[in-house]
Amino acid sequence: MNYISIKNIDNLSQWVQDALKIKKNPLKNKKLGKNKTLGMLFFNPSLRTRLSTQKAALNLGMNVMVMNFTNEGWTLEFEDGVIMNQGASEHIKEAAEVISQYCDIIAIRAFAGLIDKEKDNAETVMAGFLKHATVPIVNMEGATGHPLQSLADAITMEEHKTPHRPKVVLTWAPHPKALPQAVANSFVEMMQKQENMDFVITHPQGYELNPEITKDSKIEYDQDKAFENADFIYAKNWSNYNEYGQITNADSNWTVTAEKMALTNNAKFMHCLPVRRNMIVTDEVIDSENSIVIEQANNRTYSAQLVLQKILNNVK
Ligand code: SN0
């Protein structure tokens, strides 16, 4: 079993209930991972993913090894059949198989490069490991998805669920750097599995996500209208998918402010973090009682622990 995408979740509400059970008693399965090793490979920076996934593994009694490819590992070649006379020192064929000798599960972070859309959509790094590793793979944010985050988001929404059918809004907000679409993509896929929630995506014209992912999810270009009666506001920046990887809008009118939140049904504010304060969201909103960003981050542990637990139960 691998955990690569929200598509790997066969029954979202069951997974959320199972994760909430883990949260009540995180050390219950302390023996499950004994003498098993999780290898965590980072091709990009991380705070929450690194610590929460490591914490989850420790709660299961696993050993953990962390490797940063940003400045410590050999640069890897992912293309088959090339003459390796350029910068890359080692081919994924050897690297993935070698790492598999030391690990029972491999978790990988490899962001979108945001230059070559086709290459990003092909998930070169994740696909290379899936092909050449001989152990299960966990996605810690690939080029097109961040399924551990969205599972944590589902857990957090369940904890704050309203008595009525909630309205959930994913809103784009401005950011000084070009960011991947991964978090937004997985959030959309997760929301499409929610049977008892209404879902609206709001972003400037031209900022449409991959239509193969958003499918028939509702898009409302008027942010104020989208916010009306919302119970959850999930803010996230992503760079332009059509004009791939470009920043074509930096309109501060899209920042989530107290005035915008006043249009909602006393909505909870959500963000995956790290967040640019007073770009994505004002201090006033993120520091308010309605902000549940810290609980989202806390739930990253239980989302990762559920996934690791499922894999460990599967490999035994
Ligand atoms: C990443 C992203 O995919 O948007 C990771 C989010 C979990 N975010 C960033 O790279 C933010 C970088 C910054 O400088 O704000």
Tab-separated table of N, CA and C and ligand atoms in Angstrom, residues 109 111 141 146 149 175 177 179-180 182-183 236-237 272-274 276, ligand 1:
chain	number	residue	atom	x	y	z
A	109	ARG	N	9.163	14.255	0.049
A	109	ARG	CA	8.707	15.614	-0.288
A	109	ARG	C	9.464	16.097	-1.517
A	111	PHE	N	8.520	19.146	-4.248
A	111	PHE	CA	7.605	20.167	-4.779
A	111	PHE	C	7.658	20.247	-6.307
A	141	GLU	N	4.067	15.811	0.201
A	141	GLU	CA	3.852	16.894	-0.776
A	141	GLU	C	4.721	16.695	-1.998
A	146	HIS	N	-0.844	17.193	-1.815
A	146	HIS	CA	-0.333	17.116	-0.440
A	146	HIS	C	-1.389	16.386	0.411
A	149	GLN	N	-1.760	16.588	4.288
A	149	GLN	CA	-2.336	17.850	4.738
A	149	GLN	C	-3.865	17.798	4.650
A	175	HIS	N	0.342	36.284	-2.678
A	175	HIS	CA	1.598	35.804	-2.080
A	175	HIS	C	2.757	36.350	-2.910
A	177	LYS	N	5.643	34.962	-3.571
A	177	LYS	CA	6.401	33.950	-4.305
A	177	LYS	C	5.446	33.088	-5.125
A	179	LEU	N	3.878	29.818	-5.807
A	179	LEU	CA	3.712	28.591	-5.026
A	179	LEU	C	3.027	27.504	-5.851
A	180	PRO	N	3.276	26.244	-5.486
A	180	PRO	CA	2.628	25.128	-6.176
A	180	PRO	C	1.113	25.092	-5.953
A	182	ALA	N	-0.289	22.218	-5.230
A	182	ALA	CA	-0.464	20.917	-4.564
A	182	ALA	C	-1.470	20.927	-3.411
A	183	VAL	N	-1.338	21.892	-2.509
A	183	VAL	CA	-2.214	21.909	-1.328
A	183	VAL	C	-3.669	22.116	-1.766
A	236	LYS	N	-5.473	29.821	0.637
A	236	LYS	CA	-4.225	29.269	0.089
A	236	LYS	C	-3.860	30.031	-1.170
A	237	ASN	N	-2.621	30.352	-1.308
A	237	ASN	CA	-2.147	30.893	-2.584
A	237	ASN	C	-1.677	29.750	-3.473
A	272	CYS	N	-2.914	25.872	5.715
A	272	CYS	CA	-2.005	24.744	5.978
A	272	CYS	C	-0.717	25.171	6.686
A	273	LEU	N	-0.374	26.486	6.611
A	273	LEU	CA	0.892	27.016	7.123
A	273	LEU	C	2.065	26.416	6.315
A	274	PRO	N	3.140	27.121	6.116
A	274	PRO	CA	3.455	28.450	6.648
A	274	PRO	C	2.623	29.530	5.942
A	276	ARG	N	1.927	33.723	5.094
A	276	ARG	CA	2.433	35.092	5.041
A	276	ARG	C	1.371	35.985	5.657
B	1	SN0	C1	4.404	25.278	0.164
B	1	SN0	C2	3.253	25.236	-0.828
B	1	SN0	O1	3.033	24.188	-1.462
B	1	SN0	O2	2.546	26.229	-0.963
B	1	SN0	C3	4.185	24.282	1.280
B	1	SN0	C4	2.879	24.342	1.996
B	1	SN0	C5	2.669	23.220	2.960
B	1	SN0	N1	4.529	26.609	0.717
B	1	SN0	C6	5.589	27.387	0.519
B	1	SN0	O3	6.502	27.018	-0.181
B	1	SN0	C7	5.622	28.737	1.205
B	1	SN0	C8	6.926	29.460	0.971
B	1	SN0	C9	6.952	30.891	1.449
B	1	SN0	O4	8.006	31.475	1.308
B	1	SN0	O5	5.950	31.440	1.939
